[in-house]
Amino acid sequence: MSIYKELIIAMVRTGILGFGGGPSVIPLIRHEAVKRFKWLEDEEFGETYAIANALPGPIATKMAAYLGYKLKGTIGAIVATLAHILPSSLAMIVLFALADALSGSEVVAGMIAAITPVVGVMLGIMAYEFAAKAVKGLGKVLGVILFVISFVLLQTLNVHPGIVIIIFLAYGSVHFKLRDKFKKNNGDKNEKENKGGASA
C-alpha cells in the first residue's frame, strides 16, 4: 500500500470518526500513526502533540499536516489535511439542511450522551500513557511535581495552555543538562566528604 493511500485512509477515518472537536480526535490520530501504520514512535507523537498545542489553529488539522509533511513533504501535508477535513466539511454541508429538524430530536440527544463517555475514556487512556512516559523520563518525584505545577497553572491560575506548554518545553530542553550537573555536583560533594573522612 502506498504512503499516500495510507495517509488518505487514516485521515479520512479520523475525520469521520472524530467526535467533539480536536482533543477527541487526537487518540484516533495516535492510533493510526503509532499503532496501525507505525509512522511515529509514541515519544515523537507526544512531542509533536505538545508543540502543535503551542501553535495557533485546530490541533487535529495541525497533526494531520505534520504527519503528511513528515511522510511526503509539502504534497503529503496538503493531501493529509484535505483528507482529514473534507469528510466532516461535506457532512456539515449536508447536515446543515437538516439542522432545524434534528435540533430537538431525542435520538440525536441520546447519541451525543452515549458517545461522551467513550471520548472521555479514550482521552483518559492517552493521558495515562503519556503520564507514565513522563514519569519514566523525569523520575517519579519530578514527574509528580511537574504534574502538580501544570495543574495549578492550568486550573487554578487559568494560565493559557499554550504558555504552559512553552514553559515546560523550555524546561525540557535543559532538563538533562540540569540533571547531569546536579548529579556531578553531588558526586563531587560525596567524593570530598569521603576523602575528608578517610584523612580524619
XYZ file of N, CA, C and O in Angstrom:
800
model
N 0.839 -1.186 0.000
C 0.000 0.000 0.000
C 0.887 1.254 0.000
O 1.822 1.354 0.787
N 0.586 2.209 -0.877
C 1.405 3.410 -0.960
C 1.189 4.300 0.254
O 0.157 4.229 0.937
N 2.187 5.161 0.512
C 2.102 6.081 1.648
C 0.910 7.017 1.490
O 0.189 7.306 2.457
N 0.670 7.505 0.274
C -0.455 8.411 0.043
C -1.786 7.719 0.369
O -2.677 8.329 0.976
N -1.897 6.462 -0.029
C -3.133 5.724 0.243
C -3.314 5.530 1.747
O -4.420 5.687 2.279
N -2.209 5.205 2.452
C -2.276 5.062 3.907
C -2.700 6.377 4.557
O -3.540 6.395 5.473
N -2.096 7.478 4.100
C -2.433 8.796 4.650
C -3.916 9.111 4.454
O -4.595 9.570 5.384
N -4.415 8.879 3.250
C -5.814 9.196 2.959
C -6.744 8.347 3.818
O -7.698 8.853 4.420
N -6.459 7.035 3.894
C -7.304 6.142 4.696
C -7.310 6.587 6.159
O -8.369 6.703 6.792
N -6.115 6.850 6.703
C -6.010 7.220 8.116
C -6.689 8.543 8.410
O -7.427 8.682 9.387
N -6.474 9.532 7.549
C -7.023 10.860 7.814
C -8.526 10.929 7.553
O -9.245 11.629 8.265
N -9.011 10.207 6.544
C -10.462 10.142 6.330
C -11.126 9.471 7.527
O -12.169 9.923 8.021
N -10.506 8.394 8.018
C -11.063 7.677 9.165
C -11.133 8.577 10.390
O -12.151 8.618 11.088
N -10.049 9.311 10.667
C -10.056 10.192 11.835
C -11.007 11.367 11.632
O -11.636 11.832 12.590
N -11.117 11.851 10.394
C -12.035 12.945 10.124
C -13.487 12.555 10.304
O -14.302 13.345 10.774
N -13.815 11.308 9.943
C -15.197 10.837 10.056
C -15.541 10.450 11.496
O -16.609 10.773 12.005
N -14.626 9.737 12.159
C -14.921 9.194 13.486
C -14.614 10.160 14.624
O -15.039 9.938 15.756
N -13.852 11.224 14.346
C -13.529 12.186 15.401
C -14.772 12.949 15.807
O -15.400 13.625 14.996
N -15.147 12.850 17.082
C -16.402 13.434 17.553
C -16.103 14.344 18.733
O -15.506 13.918 19.718
N -16.500 15.616 18.629
C -16.365 16.507 19.775
C -15.193 17.450 19.701
O -14.792 18.012 20.718
N -14.593 17.631 18.534
C -13.506 18.592 18.418
C -12.133 17.953 18.474
O -11.987 16.731 18.611
N -11.107 18.820 18.405
C -9.721 18.378 18.292
C -9.254 17.391 19.347
O -8.701 16.331 19.001
N -9.441 17.681 20.646
C -8.907 16.767 21.672
C -9.410 15.337 21.549
O -8.675 14.394 21.821
N -10.660 15.169 21.118
C -11.199 13.808 20.991
C -10.657 13.088 19.767
O -10.715 11.858 19.687
N -10.125 13.842 18.790
C -9.590 13.231 17.574
C -8.152 12.746 17.792
O -7.713 11.796 17.133
N -7.440 13.372 18.723
C -6.024 13.038 18.922
C -5.798 11.561 19.233
O -4.882 10.953 18.655
N -6.596 10.927 20.119
C -6.380 9.483 20.321
C -6.553 8.665 19.048
O -5.861 7.655 18.851
N -7.467 9.096 18.172
C -7.662 8.387 16.902
C -6.458 8.570 15.990
O -5.985 7.613 15.358
N -5.947 9.800 15.904
C -4.768 10.057 15.076
C -3.574 9.286 15.624
O -2.785 8.717 14.861
N -3.443 9.250 16.948
C -2.345 8.498 17.572
C -2.447 7.013 17.222
O -1.438 6.361 16.928
N -3.655 6.482 17.263
C -3.847 5.054 16.931
C -3.403 4.769 15.500
O -2.709 3.775 15.244
N -3.794 5.640 14.576
C -3.436 5.438 13.169
C -1.923 5.601 12.956
O -1.295 4.787 12.272
N -1.346 6.660 13.534
C 0.055 6.996 13.256
C 1.036 6.101 13.999
O 2.099 5.756 13.465
N 0.679 5.707 15.228
C 1.618 4.950 16.075
C 1.323 3.458 16.049
O 2.226 2.641 15.852
N 0.084 3.095 16.221
C -0.287 1.678 16.370
C -0.482 0.980 15.025
O 0.067 -0.080 14.780
N -1.289 1.604 14.153
C -1.669 0.915 12.920
C -0.568 0.992 11.853
O -0.080 -0.033 11.374
N -0.169 2.205 11.467
C 0.774 2.359 10.357
C 2.221 2.546 10.807
O 3.132 2.505 9.981
N 2.418 2.799 12.118
C 3.770 2.900 12.690
C 4.625 3.958 11.988
O 5.785 3.742 11.674
N 4.032 5.123 11.750
C 4.789 6.230 11.160
C 5.669 6.897 12.200
O 6.725 7.443 11.877
N 5.210 6.881 13.462
C 5.921 7.553 14.548
C 6.039 6.627 15.744
O 5.232 5.714 15.918
N 7.042 6.885 16.570
C 7.096 6.274 17.896
C 6.223 7.107 18.831
O 5.939 8.277 18.562
N 5.803 6.508 19.936
C 4.947 7.201 20.889
C 5.588 8.499 21.390
O 4.916 9.514 21.576
N 6.907 8.445 21.630
C 7.602 9.623 22.162
C 7.536 10.789 21.177
O 7.265 11.931 21.560
N 7.770 10.498 19.893
C 7.732 11.562 18.889
C 6.325 12.114 18.742
O 6.141 13.325 18.563
N 5.330 11.236 18.830
C 3.947 11.715 18.740
C 3.636 12.656 19.894
O 3.023 13.710 19.701
N 4.063 12.277 21.100
C 3.828 13.131 22.262
C 4.507 14.477 22.137
O 3.923 15.519 22.463
N 5.742 14.484 21.634
C 6.478 15.744 21.454
C 5.803 16.611 20.394
O 5.656 17.833 20.564
N 5.390 15.977 19.300
C 4.718 16.718 18.227
C 3.400 17.301 18.722
O 3.056 18.452 18.416
N 2.663 16.520 19.486
C 1.386 16.981 20.036
C 1.592 18.190 20.942
O 0.836 19.161 20.896
N 2.639 18.138 21.773
C 2.927 19.261 22.676
C 3.263 20.524 21.899
O 2.761 21.617 22.202
N 4.104 20.384 20.877
C 4.490 21.552 20.085
C 3.290 22.094 19.303
O 3.061 23.305 19.248
N 2.491 21.200 18.731
C 1.321 21.625 17.959
C 0.325 22.375 18.835
O -0.338 23.312 18.385
N 0.224 21.974 20.111
C -0.681 22.649 21.039
C -0.276 24.091 21.278
O -1.107 24.934 21.626
N 1.013 24.360 21.151
C 1.509 25.720 21.403
C 1.308 26.639 20.202
O 1.495 27.850 20.315
N 0.928 26.072 19.070
C 0.747 26.866 17.847
C -0.733 27.177 17.644
O -1.595 26.437 18.116
N -1.032 28.268 16.954
C -2.446 28.618 16.718
C -3.101 27.669 15.716
O -2.432 27.078 14.882
N -4.412 27.542 15.842
C -5.163 26.738 14.885
C -5.644 25.426 15.482
O -5.222 25.019 16.568
N -6.542 24.724 14.774
C -7.098 23.450 15.249
C -6.017 22.385 15.384
O -5.236 22.159 14.445
N -5.986 21.710 16.511
C -4.917 20.750 16.810
C -4.943 19.548 15.863
O -3.892 19.087 15.406
N -6.126 19.037 15.553
C -6.212 17.846 14.690
C -5.698 18.151 13.282
O -4.997 17.334 12.677
N -6.017 19.334 12.767
C -5.556 19.720 11.435
C -4.040 19.863 11.407
O -3.373 19.464 10.443
N -3.480 20.429 12.486
C -2.024 20.583 12.556
C -1.332 19.222 12.608
O -0.294 19.020 11.972
N -1.908 18.288 13.355
C -1.315 16.943 13.441
C -1.388 16.236 12.091
O -0.438 15.557 11.686
N -2.513 16.387 11.393
C -2.651 15.775 10.065
C -1.614 16.352 9.112
O -0.944 15.611 8.365
N -1.454 17.676 9.143
C -0.486 18.329 8.256
C 0.939 17.866 8.591
O 1.750 17.619 7.683
N 1.251 17.734 9.876
C 2.597 17.294 10.262
C 2.879 15.884 9.767
O 3.959 15.609 9.215
N 1.917 14.992 9.952
C 2.116 13.599 9.520
C 2.328 13.536 8.007
O 3.205 12.813 7.518
N 1.500 14.279 7.268
C 1.653 14.298 5.812
C 3.004 14.849 5.398
O 3.665 14.309 4.505
N 3.430 15.932 6.062
C 4.715 16.546 5.722
C 5.875 15.620 6.062
O 6.839 15.514 5.295
N 5.778 14.940 7.199
C 6.850 14.022 7.615
C 7.022 12.882 6.610
O 8.145 12.469 6.311
N 5.896 12.403 6.079
C 5.951 11.238 5.200
C 6.216 11.602 3.737
O 6.938 10.890 3.050
N 5.610 12.706 3.275
C 5.703 13.015 1.845
C 5.891 14.504 1.556
O 5.538 14.970 0.461
N 6.431 15.237 2.497
C 6.721 16.640 2.253
C 5.472 17.496 2.106
O 4.412 17.184 2.645
N 5.597 18.576 1.340
C 4.508 19.549 1.207
C 3.256 18.932 0.592
O 2.136 19.174 1.058
N 3.429 18.121 -0.453
C 2.276 17.462 -1.084
C 1.588 16.541 -0.088
O 0.357 16.487 -0.012
N 2.371 15.822 0.690
C 1.798 14.940 1.708
C 0.998 15.710 2.740
O -0.077 15.258 3.174
N 1.499 16.886 3.131
C 0.781 17.719 4.103
C -0.564 18.171 3.543
O -1.589 18.150 4.240
N -0.568 18.567 2.266
C -1.813 19.008 1.631
C -2.805 17.851 1.530
O -3.997 17.992 1.867
N -2.323 16.686 1.091
C -3.188 15.506 0.950
C -3.775 15.103 2.299
O -4.988 14.858 2.422
N -2.929 15.031 3.331
C -3.388 14.608 4.655
C -4.400 15.592 5.230
O -5.419 15.185 5.807
N -4.147 16.881 5.068
C -5.060 17.890 5.611
C -6.413 17.842 4.908
O -7.469 17.867 5.557
N -6.393 17.752 3.576
C -7.650 17.675 2.828
C -8.419 16.401 3.169
O -9.644 16.430 3.342
N -7.700 15.276 3.274
C -8.359 14.006 3.601
C -8.991 14.057 4.984
O -10.020 13.420 5.228
N -8.377 14.826 5.878
C -8.916 14.915 7.242
C -10.132 15.833 7.325
O -11.097 15.519 8.026
N -10.102 16.971 6.629
C -11.173 17.956 6.812
C -12.338 17.792 5.832
O -13.456 18.208 6.142
N -12.105 17.186 4.650
C -13.173 17.113 3.653
C -14.389 16.290 4.100
O -15.524 16.724 3.892
N -14.189 15.095 4.707
C -15.382 14.324 5.104
C -16.314 15.088 6.038
O -17.531 15.127 5.817
N -15.731 15.713 7.081
C -16.575 16.446 8.020
C -17.156 17.704 7.381
O -18.293 18.092 7.674
N -16.393 18.341 6.479
C -16.906 19.541 5.805
C -18.113 19.204 4.932
O -19.138 19.904 4.960
N -17.990 18.119 4.169
C -19.109 17.699 3.317
C -20.303 17.263 4.162
O -21.456 17.572 3.822
N -20.022 16.557 5.254
C -21.111 16.127 6.134
C -21.831 17.328 6.743
O -23.065 17.325 6.890
N -21.069 18.361 7.106
C -21.683 19.568 7.675
C -22.593 20.250 6.664
O -23.687 20.706 7.010
N -22.138 20.311 5.410
C -22.963 20.943 4.377
C -24.292 20.209 4.226
O -25.367 20.826 4.119
N -24.226 18.875 4.239
C -25.457 18.078 4.107
C -26.339 18.227 5.336
O -27.556 18.422 5.238
N -25.700 18.167 6.525
C -26.488 18.174 7.754
C -27.059 19.543 8.103
O -28.050 19.626 8.832
N -26.435 20.620 7.595
C -26.993 21.944 7.871
C -28.425 22.049 7.351
O -29.262 22.754 7.939
N -28.707 21.354 6.248
C -30.059 21.384 5.692
C -31.064 20.707 6.625
O -32.257 21.014 6.608
N -30.533 19.766 7.464
C -31.418 19.027 8.373
C -31.310 19.517 9.818
O -31.919 18.929 10.708
N -30.521 20.576 10.038
C -30.217 21.006 11.411
C -31.471 21.364 12.199
O -31.614 20.988 13.375
N -32.389 22.083 11.585
C -33.596 22.505 12.301
C -34.433 21.307 12.727
O -34.978 21.267 13.831
N -34.525 20.323 11.826
C -35.343 19.151 12.136
C -34.708 18.290 13.226
O -35.409 17.671 14.028
N -33.350 18.259 13.256
C -32.660 17.383 14.203
C -32.377 18.038 15.556
O -32.055 17.349 16.516
N -32.506 19.369 15.629
C -32.074 20.068 16.841
C -32.843 19.629 18.080
O -32.287 19.583 19.180
N -34.114 19.286 17.922
C -34.903 18.873 19.089
C -35.079 17.372 19.186
O -35.868 16.894 20.007
N -34.365 16.619 18.371
C -34.553 15.171 18.320
C -33.989 14.480 19.560
O -32.843 14.706 19.953
N -34.794 13.639 20.168
C -34.334 12.858 21.320
C -33.297 11.819 20.895
O -32.424 11.448 21.676
N -33.393 11.347 19.654
C -32.429 10.363 19.150
C -31.034 10.975 19.089
O -30.047 10.378 19.536
N -30.935 12.197 18.538
C -29.642 12.881 18.441
C -29.088 13.178 19.832
O -27.898 12.977 20.105
N -29.947 13.645 20.735
C -29.513 13.924 22.102
C -28.992 12.650 22.776
O -27.986 12.666 23.491
N -29.668 11.540 22.517
C -29.219 10.263 23.082
C -27.893 9.815 22.504
O -27.040 9.283 23.221
N -27.702 10.041 21.202
C -26.428 9.683 20.567
C -25.282 10.478 21.188
O -24.211 9.926 21.487
N -25.495 11.787 21.389
C -24.452 12.634 21.972
C -24.148 12.188 23.397
O -22.989 12.089 23.805
N -25.189 11.916 24.173
C -24.991 11.483 25.559
C -24.254 10.147 25.618
O -23.408 9.932 26.492
N -24.541 9.250 24.673
C -23.923 7.920 24.692
C -22.456 7.957 24.286
O -21.643 7.182 24.799
N -22.086 8.850 23.372
C -20.712 8.873 22.870
C -19.769 9.609 23.809
O -18.548 9.381 23.795
N -20.287 10.477 24.659
C -19.437 11.282 25.545
C -18.542 10.432 26.449
O -17.345 10.719 26.569
N -19.047 9.375 27.110
C -18.147 8.553 27.942
C -17.033 7.880 27.142
O -15.919 7.717 27.650
N -17.320 7.498 25.893
C -16.296 6.855 25.059
C -15.151 7.824 24.799
O -13.968 7.472 24.925
N -15.494 9.070 24.454
C -14.470 10.085 24.218
C -13.658 10.319 25.488
O -12.430 10.425 25.454
N -14.343 10.382 26.637
C -13.655 10.583 27.916
C -12.670 9.471 28.229
O -11.540 9.732 28.667
N -13.078 8.229 27.988
C -12.189 7.092 28.253
C -10.981 7.121 27.317
O -9.846 6.874 27.737
N -11.201 7.432 26.039
C -10.087 7.494 25.083
C -9.064 8.544 25.508
O -7.855 8.296 25.484
N -9.556 9.727 25.917
C -8.645 10.777 26.371
C -7.927 10.362 27.651
O -6.736 10.642 27.834
N -8.656 9.670 28.551
C -8.053 9.222 29.809
C -6.937 8.215 29.582
O -5.880 8.298 30.223
N -7.149 7.273 28.677
C -6.127 6.271 28.375
C -4.885 6.932 27.796
O -3.748 6.635 28.195
N -5.085 7.860 26.860
C -3.947 8.547 26.263
C -3.199 9.369 27.311
O -1.966 9.372 27.349
N -3.949 10.055 28.185
C -3.317 10.863 29.232
C -2.511 9.979 30.185
O -1.392 10.334 30.578
N -3.057 8.813 30.530
C -2.344 7.892 31.432
C -1.042 7.405 30.799
O 0.007 7.361 31.449
N -1.098 7.050 29.520
C 0.105 6.557 28.843
C 1.166 7.648 28.733
O 2.354 7.395 28.931
N 0.739 8.877 28.425
C 1.686 9.994 28.376
C 2.272 10.267 29.752
O 3.462 10.560 29.887
N 1.425 10.186 30.784
C 1.902 10.423 32.152
C 2.939 9.380 32.547
O 3.963 9.708 33.168
N 2.701 8.112 32.188
C 3.652 7.050 32.509
C 4.992 7.289 31.833
O 6.057 7.093 32.436
N 4.953 7.747 30.591
C 6.200 8.034 29.876
C 6.916 9.241 30.487
O 8.143 9.275 30.559
N 6.136 10.235 30.917
C 6.743 11.416 31.542
C 7.439 11.043 32.842
O 8.562 11.477 33.113
N 6.788 10.223 33.665
C 7.374 9.789 34.938
C 8.622 8.943 34.685
O 9.628 9.068 35.385
N 8.566 8.119 33.643
C 9.729 7.292 33.303
C 10.920 8.155 32.889
O 12.065 7.880 33.250
N 10.657 9.222 32.140
C 11.740 10.083 31.677
C 12.238 11.058 32.724
O 13.418 11.385 32.767
N 11.327 11.524 33.588
C 11.684 12.551 34.567
C 11.975 11.992 35.949
O 12.616 12.655 36.759
N 11.495 10.780 36.228
C 11.561 10.249 37.581
C 10.247 10.531 38.303
O 9.528 11.476 37.962
N 9.929 9.719 39.306
C 8.633 9.831 39.975
C 8.451 11.166 40.670
O 7.418 11.829 40.529
N 9.466 11.579 41.440
C 9.322 12.799 42.243
C 9.145 14.017 41.348
O 8.186 14.790 41.487
N 10.067 14.211 40.393
C 9.993 15.370 39.500
C 8.747 15.307 38.621
O 8.107 16.330 38.358
N 8.390 14.105 38.168
C 7.196 13.953 37.350
C 5.950 14.407 38.089
O 5.135 15.155 37.550
N 5.800 13.976 39.349
C 4.635 14.376 40.153
C 4.646 15.883 40.399
O 3.610 16.549 40.311
N 5.830 16.432 40.701
C 5.943 17.879 40.942
C 5.499 18.665 39.707
O 4.726 19.632 39.813
N 5.952 18.245 38.534
C 5.587 18.953 37.310
C 4.105 18.789 36.975
O 3.473 19.716 36.445
N 3.539 17.618 37.299
C 2.098 17.433 37.103
C 1.315 18.402 37.982
O 0.352 19.025 37.545
N 1.746 18.534 39.235
C 1.059 19.436 40.168
C 1.186 20.886 39.694
O 0.210 21.646 39.702
N 2.397 21.274 39.286
C 2.620 22.644 38.802
C 1.739 22.932 37.591
O 1.093 23.988 37.498
N 1.698 21.988 36.640
C 0.888 22.203 35.434
C -0.595 22.288 35.784
O -1.328 23.110 35.222
N -1.038 21.471 36.742
C -2.451 21.509 37.158
C -2.789 22.860 37.774
O -3.824 23.457 37.463
N -1.907 23.352 38.647
C -2.135 24.649 39.294
C -2.163 25.777 38.259
O -3.043 26.649 38.286
N -1.203 25.745 37.329
C -1.149 26.790 36.308
C -2.400 26.792 35.432
O -2.953 27.851 35.117
N -2.855 25.596 35.046
C -3.977 25.497 34.117
C -5.333 25.679 34.800
O -6.207 26.376 34.287
N -5.513 25.045 35.963
C -6.832 25.020 36.586
C -7.046 26.110 37.633
O -8.153 26.625 37.762
N -5.994 26.437 38.387
C -6.146 27.422 39.461
C -5.844 28.836 38.985
O -6.609 29.763 39.233
N -4.710 28.984 38.299
C -4.297 30.314 37.851
C -4.829 30.671 36.462
O -4.669 31.805 36.013
N -5.428 29.699 35.790
C -6.012 29.906 34.457
C -5.010 30.478 33.442
O -5.348 31.342 32.630
N -3.779 29.979 33.510
C -2.772 30.373 32.521
C -3.118 29.691 31.197
O -3.548 28.539 31.174
N -2.919 30.394 30.098
C -3.248 29.838 28.783
C -2.421 28.570 28.535
O -1.214 28.551 28.800
N -3.053 27.483 28.032
C -2.322 26.227 27.798
C -1.082 26.389 26.931
O -0.068 25.725 27.159
N -1.169 27.266 25.923
C -0.005 27.487 25.057
C 1.193 28.008 25.829
O 2.336 27.589 25.599
N 0.946 28.914 26.790
C 2.031 29.461 27.609
C 2.629 28.378 28.496
O 3.852 28.279 28.649
N 1.752 27.546 29.085
C 2.236 26.452 29.945
C 3.099 25.493 29.137
O 4.164 25.057 29.590
N 2.660 25.167 27.931
C 3.427 24.255 27.080
C 4.790 24.848 26.743
O 5.813 24.154 26.789
N 4.825 26.140 26.420
C 6.106 26.791 26.099
C 7.041 26.760 27.305
O 8.244 26.478 27.173
N 6.502 27.011 28.506
C 7.320 26.977 29.731
C 7.922 25.590 29.930
O 9.121 25.439 30.196
N 7.091 24.555 29.775
C 7.567 23.190 30.004
C 8.503 22.723 28.889
O 9.426 21.947 29.144
N 8.275 23.193 27.664
C 9.210 22.881 26.582
C 10.575 23.503 26.867
O 11.611 22.877 26.634
N 10.554 24.747 27.371
C 11.811 25.420 27.700
C 12.546 24.658 28.801
O 13.768 24.451 28.714
N 11.809 24.210 29.816
C 12.453 23.424 30.870
C 12.969 22.092 30.317
O 14.091 21.669 30.602
N 12.138 21.431 29.510
C 12.533 20.133 28.964
C 13.790 20.198 28.122
O 14.571 19.248 28.075
N 14.009 21.347 27.463
C 15.194 21.485 26.614
C 16.492 21.497 27.413
O 17.565 21.218 26.870
N 16.403 21.829 28.710
C 17.621 21.868 29.541
C 17.571 20.850 30.679
O 18.469 20.818 31.518
N 16.516 20.017 30.702
C 16.322 19.088 31.822
C 17.518 18.172 32.043
O 18.037 18.060 33.159
N 17.956 17.507 30.985
C 19.032 16.529 31.152
C 20.359 17.198 31.504
O 21.162 16.638 32.251
N 20.579 18.413 30.991
C 21.794 19.145 31.371
C 21.779 19.483 32.855
O 22.789 19.323 33.558
N 20.624 19.951 33.337
C 20.497 20.271 34.761
C 20.644 19.027 35.626
O 21.290 19.057 36.677
N 20.055 17.925 35.172
C 20.139 16.677 35.939
C 21.575 16.188 36.030
O 22.049 15.799 37.100
N 22.281 16.213 34.895
C 23.676 15.759 34.887
C 24.549 16.659 35.757
O 25.443 16.183 36.467
N 24.281 17.973 35.708
C 25.044 18.911 36.527
C 24.796 18.662 38.011
O 25.723 18.677 38.831
N 23.538 18.396 38.360
C 23.173 18.113 39.752
C 23.858 16.836 40.243
O 24.406 16.789 41.341
N 23.834 15.803 39.394
C 24.485 14.540 39.765
C 25.986 14.724 39.927
O 26.607 14.174 40.842
N 26.584 15.513 39.033
C 28.022 15.754 39.101
C 28.383 16.503 40.370
O 29.354 16.159 41.064
N 27.592 17.530 40.718
C 27.851 18.288 41.940
C 27.718 17.413 43.172
O 28.523 17.491 44.103
N 26.694 16.550 43.189
C 26.514 15.631 44.319
C 27.650 14.625 44.397
O 28.121 14.279 45.477
N 28.110 14.161 43.206
C 29.221 13.207 43.183
C 30.497 13.831 43.709
O 31.223 13.221 44.494
N 30.757 15.085 43.297
C 31.955 15.789 43.788
C 31.864 16.024 45.289
O 32.855 15.884 46.017
N 30.681 16.374 45.771
C 30.487 16.621 47.200
C 30.717 15.346 48.010
O 31.403 15.349 49.033
N 30.161 14.248 47.526
C 30.338 12.965 48.221
C 31.800 12.532 48.209
O 32.306 11.980 49.189
N 32.454 12.787 47.082
C 33.867 12.414 46.969
C 34.714 13.198 47.969
O 35.598 12.640 48.635
N 34.423 14.497 48.105
C 35.155 15.320 49.071
C 34.902 14.854 50.502
O 35.811 14.798 51.333
N 33.632 14.513 50.791
C 33.293 14.043 52.136
C 34.000 12.725 52.427
O 34.492 12.494 53.542
N 34.067 11.859 51.432
C 34.749 10.562 51.630
C 36.251 10.767 51.864
O 36.849 10.115 52.714
N 36.830 11.702 51.114
C 38.263 11.993 51.298
C 38.527 12.593 52.662
O 39.500 12.269 53.350
N 37.618 13.496 53.094
C 37.750 14.122 54.398
C 37.650 13.094 55.517
O 38.398 13.111 56.494
N 36.705 12.152 55.371
C 36.552 11.106 56.373
C 37.751 10.186 56.419
O 38.196 9.736 57.489
N 38.319 9.897 55.261
C 39.471 8.995 55.220
C 40.679 9.659 55.853
O 41.463 8.992 56.566
N 40.886 10.957 55.601
C 42.062 11.642 56.155
C 41.927 11.794 57.672
O 42.922 11.806 58.399
N 40.670 11.928 58.178
C 40.482 12.037 59.612
C 40.777 10.714 60.283
O 41.260 10.667 61.393
